């Protein structure tokens, strides 16, 4: 990281400059034809020290371990560079939104994560928007895109029951929310923006306390009418809600499903959720009011290498990639029988052997490209053309490696079936291929937009991954495989989520009941789940199992291998 510089070459000693200009010393020289020169006495008011002592004027030398001289200001640290200006005072609208966010988290998240997560985050978004308006910040196209993407990602837990795509979606939503609040557009900004929430949490609490103290003098004429109106509204809702519920059973069921069931035993967990929701809203609002300026951190380029020193290793790597890709194309067009015969591997072993190595090769290639760009020669247009040509060829050859890895995964799935791990690493390989395409485009059109494009592509991949329902894909592919060759692993289905129920419902009995047994037992243990904690996938699964319950006995499922153990790889 580079820091601000300036003034380092300006602190030259003026005494030395004066001496050099006059060609003499600090003493007065006598004329050539006059008497010998006498030492001039001190000027009036000058400090002489001991009798007979005259100050010596020496050029100022730098002190490597001491404090900087007055002419050489200290370089600010990165923490000083990114520090924002003082935040504007917190407004009442922001305080109300923070309170609403804490209440929503306490009411909606104690029973589980579902649509309630999105509903609990909306007040925090309102708090951030109100704080940004007070600070004079305006929403730009990228800010709106990040904010919409954040809310879309938070809708994944409302649609899918599986925990792993929902967790990825929440993490990606945090990244997009940080980018929207900080307005980052560089690599340091993309990587460090989520850390800004930690700083905003500490400073935000002090910010809120300061705002509350400033409102300590508010009279009863302002808060008392609001309190009275709220109390009357709650009393009317309770009174007429109870009357209507006792008058109509259908309305009572609807009201019971909409109103959260709050008990005294849930008090500690709901209080913790209230604090967590309020703190997150405070951090978002404080960041919107005065974000850390991560884009001010500049990464200094590495020392440029000579053309031969830089290009020779990459050219050799390109030749290696070209040879590997030539073999892959020959295998693709010549068939696998000859390769299997010469290697002694089975069809499934050949498929499993190559994918993981090719995935690592793709990841290492991205690291090589990043280091090569750091040390690339950049003395002129010829160097730029060389860099584009060498790295462009490497990217193109890497895309062939990505295609070969995906082909190996397809063979792997045909032999062993689809699992969560296999679908996730295949999705990751696809995204790495997209990143390589973006790098190639940046080499042609410029790389200013590349950090935001990579972050946006990662969030879009996570969103698509969640919306496509990976557990549903796993179940769908394995059911199709059973319909084709009657091979199925019933033990693996016991760990899937409710998203897999629609596909598994197509199996014939007793395979259907045995495949759904684990999911059915999990939902039975969970009992009734309120609407704000139930995903759409779980709602559909409960409907299917209610209409067509699990009927196969434990003994039948045990003979089919339902309760066996397996290792996923």
XYZ file of C-alpha atoms in Angstrom:
569
model
C 0.000 0.000 0.000
C 1.291 3.419 -0.839
C 0.743 6.428 1.346
C 0.657 10.141 0.742
C 4.084 11.627 0.029
C 5.203 15.197 -0.312
C 7.687 17.613 1.127
C 10.459 15.033 1.454
C 12.659 16.734 -1.121
C 11.906 20.278 0.016
C 13.565 20.242 3.448
C 17.049 21.374 2.417
C 19.050 23.496 4.892
C 18.860 27.179 4.032
C 22.245 27.884 5.627
C 23.947 25.561 3.185
C 22.124 27.217 0.304
C 23.257 30.664 1.457
C 26.831 29.498 1.878
C 26.891 27.952 -1.544
C 25.471 31.096 -3.086
C 28.027 33.431 -1.518
C 30.984 31.099 -1.750
C 32.102 31.934 1.784
C 31.565 30.978 5.387
C 29.285 32.419 7.996
C 32.072 34.845 9.047
C 32.637 38.147 7.225
C 35.646 38.115 4.869
C 37.918 41.226 4.602
C 38.793 42.830 1.266
C 41.832 41.428 -0.463
C 43.909 44.601 0.034
C 42.850 45.281 3.631
C 44.011 44.080 6.989
C 43.549 40.508 8.072
C 39.973 39.514 8.532
C 38.613 39.707 12.040
C 35.941 37.493 13.376
C 32.715 39.382 13.475
C 31.002 39.670 16.831
C 27.576 38.344 17.449
C 24.625 40.278 16.183
C 22.508 41.978 18.767
C 20.077 39.537 20.319
C 21.869 36.435 18.998
C 22.438 33.505 21.332
C 26.129 32.995 22.026
C 26.170 30.293 24.688
C 29.507 30.090 26.529
C 31.970 32.985 26.189
C 34.019 32.617 23.054
C 31.662 29.982 21.584
C 30.254 30.579 18.136
C 27.410 28.465 16.670
C 28.360 26.177 13.822
C 26.022 25.861 10.813
C 25.960 22.303 9.501
C 23.696 20.923 6.787
C 20.729 19.126 8.341
C 21.123 15.356 8.065
C 18.217 12.908 8.096
C 17.723 10.886 11.282
C 16.548 7.421 10.317
C 15.240 6.440 13.782
C 14.198 9.837 15.091
C 11.069 11.899 14.500
C 10.768 13.581 11.117
C 12.195 17.050 10.717
C 9.819 20.002 10.413
C 10.403 20.121 6.664
C 9.560 16.413 6.268
C 5.973 15.762 7.385
C 5.174 12.242 8.545
C 3.424 10.017 6.070
C -0.085 9.243 7.277
C -0.909 5.623 7.991
C -3.618 3.801 6.093
C -5.896 4.070 9.135
C -5.643 7.843 8.901
C -6.129 7.853 5.153
C -9.402 5.905 5.259
C -10.837 7.730 8.286
C -14.049 9.519 7.314
C -15.261 12.932 8.345
C -17.380 13.394 11.439
C -20.877 11.976 11.002
C -23.870 14.286 11.042
C -26.040 14.105 14.189
C -28.432 11.199 14.217
C -32.038 12.084 13.412
C -35.221 10.820 14.964
C -36.183 8.848 11.849
C -32.946 6.860 12.090
C -33.495 6.150 15.789
C -37.040 4.924 15.123
C -35.806 2.641 12.304
C -33.083 1.209 14.578
C -35.688 0.455 17.243
C -37.957 -1.169 14.636
C -35.083 -3.328 13.385
C -34.382 -4.613 16.896
C -38.051 -5.369 17.538
C -38.411 -7.138 14.174
C -35.357 -9.306 14.887
C -36.661 -10.221 18.338
C -40.138 -11.107 17.072
C -39.370 -12.748 13.722
C -36.040 -14.566 14.128
C -36.484 -16.492 17.383
C -38.305 -19.368 15.653
C -35.959 -19.738 12.669
C -34.774 -18.078 9.495
C -37.219 -17.634 6.641
C -39.107 -14.630 5.306
C -38.584 -13.078 8.744
C -34.915 -12.412 7.943
C -35.779 -10.193 5.001
C -38.501 -8.434 6.998
C -36.102 -7.807 9.883
C -33.476 -6.285 7.566
C -35.861 -3.814 5.908
C -35.899 -1.411 8.927
C -32.083 -1.437 8.926
C -32.156 -0.428 5.254
C -34.516 2.414 6.135
C -32.165 3.534 8.923
C -29.210 3.578 6.524
C -31.202 5.487 3.911
C -32.310 8.117 6.449
C -28.735 8.575 7.721
C -27.372 8.872 4.179
C -29.948 11.542 3.296
C -28.980 13.610 6.338
C -25.301 13.299 5.372
C -26.070 14.542 1.860
C -25.131 11.291 0.106
C -27.005 10.408 -3.071
C -27.618 6.961 -4.493
C -25.655 6.146 -7.639
C -26.430 3.336 -10.122
C -23.883 0.970 -8.581
C -25.238 1.728 -5.105
C -28.770 0.873 -6.185
C -27.535 -2.306 -7.875
C -25.728 -3.429 -4.716
C -28.748 -2.643 -2.524
C -31.183 -4.517 -4.785
C -28.792 -7.467 -4.982
C -28.468 -7.514 -1.188
C -32.240 -7.736 -0.723
C -32.524 -10.373 -3.467
C -29.918 -12.528 -1.733
C -31.774 -12.236 1.565
C -34.830 -13.659 -0.189
C -33.022 -16.993 -0.698
C -33.708 -18.196 2.899
C -37.371 -17.377 2.310
C -37.453 -19.619 -0.764
C -35.081 -22.491 0.059
C -34.964 -24.709 3.117
C -31.376 -25.864 2.615
C -28.954 -24.181 5.019
C -25.803 -24.109 2.886
C -27.057 -21.973 -0.056
C -28.867 -19.743 2.445
C -25.643 -19.222 4.406
C -23.754 -18.333 1.222
C -26.543 -15.932 0.281
C -26.366 -14.148 3.654
C -22.577 -13.781 3.395
C -22.867 -12.431 -0.147
C -25.588 -10.031 1.040
C -23.188 -8.678 3.678
C -20.596 -8.048 0.935
C -23.073 -6.228 -1.310
C -24.441 -4.224 1.609
C -20.918 -3.125 2.506
C -20.231 -2.099 -1.098
C -23.495 -0.146 -1.254
C -22.784 1.730 1.995
C -19.091 2.419 1.376
C -19.312 3.091 -2.357
C -16.155 1.065 -2.973
C -14.856 0.500 -6.481
C -11.246 -0.728 -6.045
C -9.764 -4.040 -4.948
C -8.952 -2.802 -1.412
C -12.490 -1.460 -1.175
C -14.065 -4.728 -2.314
C -12.042 -6.841 0.112
C -12.067 -4.488 3.118
C -15.548 -2.941 2.970
C -17.158 -5.666 5.139
C -14.621 -4.846 7.872
C -16.090 -1.364 8.017
C -19.106 -2.745 9.870
C -16.890 -3.587 12.852
C -15.630 -0.007 13.065
C -19.130 1.379 12.557
C -20.500 -0.804 15.340
C -18.182 0.768 17.924
C -18.446 4.333 16.654
C -22.156 3.906 15.902
C -23.053 3.110 19.507
C -21.296 6.292 20.650
C -23.068 8.136 17.834
C -26.481 6.925 19.030
C -25.741 7.709 22.686
C -24.680 11.214 21.733
C -27.904 11.674 19.783
C -29.987 10.424 22.705
C -28.237 12.779 25.142
C -28.902 15.694 22.836
C -32.598 14.844 22.999
C -32.681 14.722 26.782
C -34.510 18.032 26.972
C -37.519 17.017 24.885
C -40.671 17.884 26.748
C -43.767 15.860 27.355
C -45.645 17.808 24.733
C -43.676 15.934 22.048
C -43.424 12.324 23.247
C -46.555 12.018 25.375
C -49.063 12.273 22.459
C -47.153 9.579 20.549
C -47.134 7.285 23.575
C -50.860 7.813 24.147
C -51.717 7.125 20.508
C -49.615 3.941 20.515
C -51.249 2.667 23.702
C -54.765 3.337 22.344
C -53.959 1.616 19.040
C -52.640 -1.490 20.822
C -55.677 -1.619 23.091
C -58.048 -1.415 20.123
C -56.172 -4.126 18.241
C -56.248 -6.502 21.208
C -59.912 -5.836 21.999
C -61.402 -6.112 18.535
C -58.943 -8.816 17.481
C -60.093 -11.001 20.368
C -63.766 -10.351 19.534
C -63.355 -11.229 15.847
C -61.266 -14.313 16.663
C -63.970 -15.616 18.994
C -66.637 -14.901 16.389
C -65.023 -16.777 13.470
C -62.772 -19.841 13.657
C -61.185 -19.189 10.254
C -60.212 -15.662 11.273
C -58.864 -17.052 14.557
C -56.644 -19.483 12.642
C -55.438 -16.702 10.354
C -54.726 -14.398 13.286
C -52.954 -17.153 15.187
C -50.711 -17.824 12.219
C -49.833 -14.164 11.706
C -49.204 -13.154 15.318
C -45.946 -14.514 16.809
C -46.276 -16.767 19.832
C -44.172 -14.995 22.465
C -43.564 -16.737 25.786
C -41.595 -15.911 28.911
C -39.167 -18.791 28.270
C -38.101 -17.142 24.998
C -37.281 -13.882 26.780
C -33.450 -14.181 26.880
C -33.075 -15.274 23.264
C -35.482 -12.605 22.052
C -33.618 -9.946 24.041
C -30.334 -11.043 22.441
C -31.927 -10.893 19.009
C -33.276 -7.412 19.784
C -29.795 -6.203 20.694
C -28.280 -7.881 17.631
C -30.851 -6.392 15.259
C -30.479 -2.920 16.746
C -26.663 -3.061 16.626
C -26.679 -4.174 12.978
C -29.043 -1.328 12.109
C -26.820 1.145 13.985
C -23.726 -0.107 12.126
C -25.480 0.242 8.772
C -26.741 3.750 9.581
C -23.356 4.919 10.902
C -21.633 3.567 7.812
C -24.128 5.339 5.552
C -23.593 8.594 7.431
C -19.772 8.545 7.310
C -18.231 5.518 5.570
C -14.601 4.548 5.724
C -12.818 5.573 2.516
C -11.254 2.261 1.579
C -10.702 3.425 -1.993
C -8.056 5.843 -0.750
C -5.745 2.903 -0.060
C -3.485 2.509 -3.056
C -1.629 -0.692 -3.807
C 1.782 0.170 -5.183
C 2.689 -1.828 -8.315
C 5.579 -4.229 -8.067
C 8.970 -3.620 -9.569
C 8.685 -4.140 -13.339
C 10.766 -6.969 -14.738
C 12.541 -7.157 -18.032
C 10.741 -8.732 -20.953
C 12.771 -11.937 -20.970
C 12.619 -12.313 -17.183
C 8.861 -11.812 -17.146
C 7.766 -13.524 -20.348
C 9.899 -16.689 -20.383
C 8.177 -18.478 -17.437
C 4.745 -17.575 -18.769
C 5.558 -18.730 -22.305
C 6.726 -22.069 -20.909
C 3.504 -22.309 -18.890
C 1.476 -21.542 -22.010
C 3.227 -24.355 -23.872
C 2.430 -26.756 -21.030
C -1.228 -25.703 -21.085
C -1.328 -26.083 -24.854
C 0.064 -29.620 -24.653
C -2.437 -30.627 -21.978
C -5.328 -29.144 -23.927
C -4.226 -30.945 -27.079
C -4.402 -34.249 -25.206
C -7.839 -33.358 -23.852
C -9.136 -32.583 -27.335
C -7.667 -35.812 -28.670
C -9.414 -37.757 -25.909
C -12.651 -35.900 -26.529
C -12.725 -36.652 -30.257
C -10.952 -40.004 -30.147
C -13.025 -41.531 -27.376
C -12.219 -42.701 -23.891
C -11.808 -46.407 -24.648
C -8.257 -46.054 -25.904
C -7.265 -43.873 -22.963
C -8.752 -46.268 -20.434
C -7.054 -49.192 -22.122
C -3.647 -47.512 -22.022
C -3.931 -46.196 -18.466
C -5.611 -49.192 -16.869
C -8.206 -46.985 -15.171
C -11.909 -47.572 -15.099
C -14.350 -45.077 -16.572
C -15.310 -43.744 -13.123
C -11.706 -43.619 -11.849
C -10.576 -41.594 -14.849
C -13.386 -39.106 -14.298
C -12.738 -38.771 -10.564
C -8.986 -38.528 -10.960
C -8.893 -35.372 -13.056
C -11.504 -32.925 -11.802
C -9.930 -31.881 -8.516
C -6.506 -31.359 -10.073
C -8.016 -29.222 -12.816
C -9.920 -27.166 -10.257
C -6.684 -26.421 -8.412
C -4.979 -25.646 -11.720
C -7.639 -23.006 -12.425
C -7.210 -21.412 -8.988
C -3.419 -21.349 -9.305
C -3.680 -19.825 -12.769
C -5.627 -16.886 -11.349
C -2.874 -16.398 -8.759
C -0.220 -16.522 -11.514
C -2.120 -13.901 -13.521
C -2.359 -11.590 -10.493
C 1.387 -11.846 -9.781
C 2.265 -11.473 -13.445
C 0.279 -8.245 -13.686
C 2.065 -6.911 -10.615
C 5.547 -7.457 -12.071
C 4.736 -6.930 -15.750
C 7.056 -4.705 -17.817
C 5.444 -1.346 -18.495
C 7.953 0.893 -20.201
C 5.963 1.468 -23.361
C 3.354 0.333 -25.874
C 5.421 -2.700 -26.840
C 5.424 -3.969 -23.273
C 1.678 -3.512 -23.047
C 1.151 -5.532 -26.217
C 3.424 -8.284 -24.892
C 1.523 -8.475 -21.594
C -1.835 -8.641 -23.356
C -0.664 -11.327 -25.763
C 0.982 -13.615 -23.185
C -1.736 -13.313 -20.547
C -4.508 -13.424 -23.137
C -3.211 -16.753 -24.443
C -2.913 -18.063 -20.881
C -6.515 -17.058 -20.129
C -7.795 -18.676 -23.313
C -5.954 -21.915 -22.563
C -7.280 -21.832 -18.993
C -10.830 -21.687 -20.332
C -10.145 -24.977 -22.113
C -8.947 -26.406 -18.775
C -12.198 -25.231 -17.189
C -14.190 -26.968 -19.922
C -12.161 -30.159 -19.415
C -12.785 -30.025 -15.652
C -16.519 -29.644 -16.156
C -16.495 -32.540 -18.601
C -14.698 -34.674 -16.017
C -17.336 -33.715 -13.444
C -20.088 -34.747 -15.862
C -18.445 -38.158 -16.260
C -18.013 -38.340 -12.494
C -21.716 -37.677 -11.899
C -22.734 -40.256 -14.516
C -20.709 -42.872 -12.669
C -21.443 -42.003 -9.029
C -24.437 -39.656 -9.020
C -24.788 -36.017 -8.031
C -24.080 -34.818 -4.494
C -23.993 -31.488 -2.713
C -20.213 -31.319 -2.834
C -20.058 -32.125 -6.533
C -22.670 -29.589 -7.547
C -21.026 -26.881 -5.427
C -17.501 -27.371 -6.812
C -18.881 -27.534 -10.354
C -20.629 -24.218 -9.730
C -17.376 -22.790 -8.393
C -15.521 -23.951 -11.509
C -18.104 -22.227 -13.690
C -17.680 -18.982 -11.751
C -13.880 -19.182 -12.046
C -14.315 -19.489 -15.788
C -16.467 -16.356 -15.740
C -13.770 -14.517 -13.786
C -11.216 -15.461 -16.447
C -13.521 -14.097 -19.139
C -13.829 -10.835 -17.172
C -10.032 -10.611 -16.924
C -9.738 -11.056 -20.677
C -12.322 -8.304 -21.211
C -10.416 -6.035 -18.821
C -7.284 -6.517 -20.911
C -9.165 -5.143 -23.922
C -11.423 -2.461 -22.435
C -9.512 -1.464 -19.291
C -9.570 -2.818 -15.745
C -11.193 0.061 -13.860
C -14.509 -1.784 -13.628
C -12.998 -5.220 -12.904
C -13.215 -5.250 -9.043
C -16.912 -4.412 -9.022
C -17.582 -6.815 -11.891
C -15.927 -9.709 -10.052
C -17.832 -8.898 -6.846
C -21.090 -8.626 -8.776
C -20.475 -11.894 -10.606
C -19.797 -13.676 -7.294
C -23.040 -12.359 -5.800
C -24.984 -13.260 -8.956
C -23.530 -16.781 -8.891
C -24.553 -17.229 -5.237
C -28.049 -15.915 -6.004
C -28.459 -18.256 -8.985
C -27.077 -21.136 -6.918
C -29.705 -20.566 -4.248
C -32.614 -20.013 -6.619
C -31.813 -23.170 -8.589
C -32.149 -25.203 -5.358
C -29.025 -27.414 -5.231
C -30.741 -30.009 -3.029
C -33.558 -30.169 -5.553
C -31.022 -30.582 -8.363
C -29.300 -33.418 -6.486
C -32.585 -35.229 -5.935
C -33.758 -34.631 -9.517
C -30.546 -35.987 -11.045
C -30.506 -39.078 -8.846
C -34.159 -39.832 -9.492
C -33.518 -39.608 -13.244
C -30.555 -41.957 -12.784
C -32.793 -44.431 -10.929
C -35.378 -44.302 -13.692
C -32.617 -45.068 -16.196
C -30.632 -47.876 -14.520
C -32.403 -48.406 -11.157
C -29.346 -47.321 -9.158
C -30.027 -45.126 -6.141
C -28.376 -44.253 -2.838
C -31.208 -43.937 -0.339
C -28.818 -43.300 2.563
C -27.650 -40.030 1.051
C -31.177 -38.597 0.826
C -31.589 -38.699 4.613
C -29.348 -35.634 4.951
C -31.043 -33.521 2.293
C -33.386 -30.636 3.069
C -37.063 -30.224 2.319
C -36.150 -28.742 -1.078
C -35.565 -32.304 -2.343
C -39.089 -33.541 -1.518
C -40.814 -32.662 -4.865
C -38.238 -34.654 -6.861
C -38.091 -37.604 -4.437
C -41.881 -37.779 -4.461
C -41.626 -39.195 -8.013
C -39.945 -42.410 -6.844
C -42.020 -45.590 -6.638
C -42.781 -47.215 -3.314
C -41.092 -48.300 -1.134
C -38.105 -46.267 -2.413
C -40.129 -43.063 -2.135
C -40.993 -43.502 1.542
C -37.473 -44.634 2.410
C -35.915 -41.655 0.603
C -38.259 -39.213 2.377
C -38.004 -40.814 5.810
C -35.205 -38.627 7.152
C -36.743 -35.383 5.882
C -40.141 -36.375 7.259
C -38.664 -37.139 10.701
C -36.839 -33.773 10.810
C -40.016 -31.839 10.057
C -42.010 -33.895 12.562
C -39.503 -33.067 15.307
C -39.673 -29.393 14.377
C -43.436 -29.333 14.870
C -45.518 -26.391 13.768
C -43.413 -23.577 12.335
C -44.788 -20.027 11.997
C -45.066 -18.475 8.563
C -42.187 -16.023 9.093
C -39.799 -18.885 9.894
C -40.900 -21.310 7.148
C -39.375 -21.244 3.691
C -41.330 -21.905 0.534
C -39.452 -25.175 0.094
C -40.502 -26.405 3.517
C -44.104 -25.316 2.939
C -44.291 -27.341 -0.296
C -42.679 -30.359 1.368
C -45.175 -30.307 4.240
C -48.056 -30.184 1.777
C -46.700 -33.175 -0.186
C -46.081 -35.278 2.916
C -49.470 -34.353 4.320
C -51.192 -35.570 1.138
C -48.966 -38.653 0.677
C -47.432 -39.692 4.009
C -44.423 -41.978 4.455
C -45.675 -45.569 4.623
C -42.686 -47.939 4.358
C -41.638 -49.625 7.598
C -38.239 -49.380 9.245
C -37.405 -52.982 8.338
C -38.139 -52.459 4.626
C -36.059 -49.291 4.467
C -33.227 -50.972 6.356
C -33.080 -53.785 3.781
C -32.846 -51.158 1.014
C -29.805 -49.565 2.674
C -31.558 -46.416 3.869
C -29.776 -46.254 7.213
C -26.281 -47.086 6.008
C -23.343 -44.711 6.212
C -21.571 -43.161 3.253
C -18.690 -40.805 2.544
C -19.137 -37.938 0.125
C -16.259 -36.891 -2.103
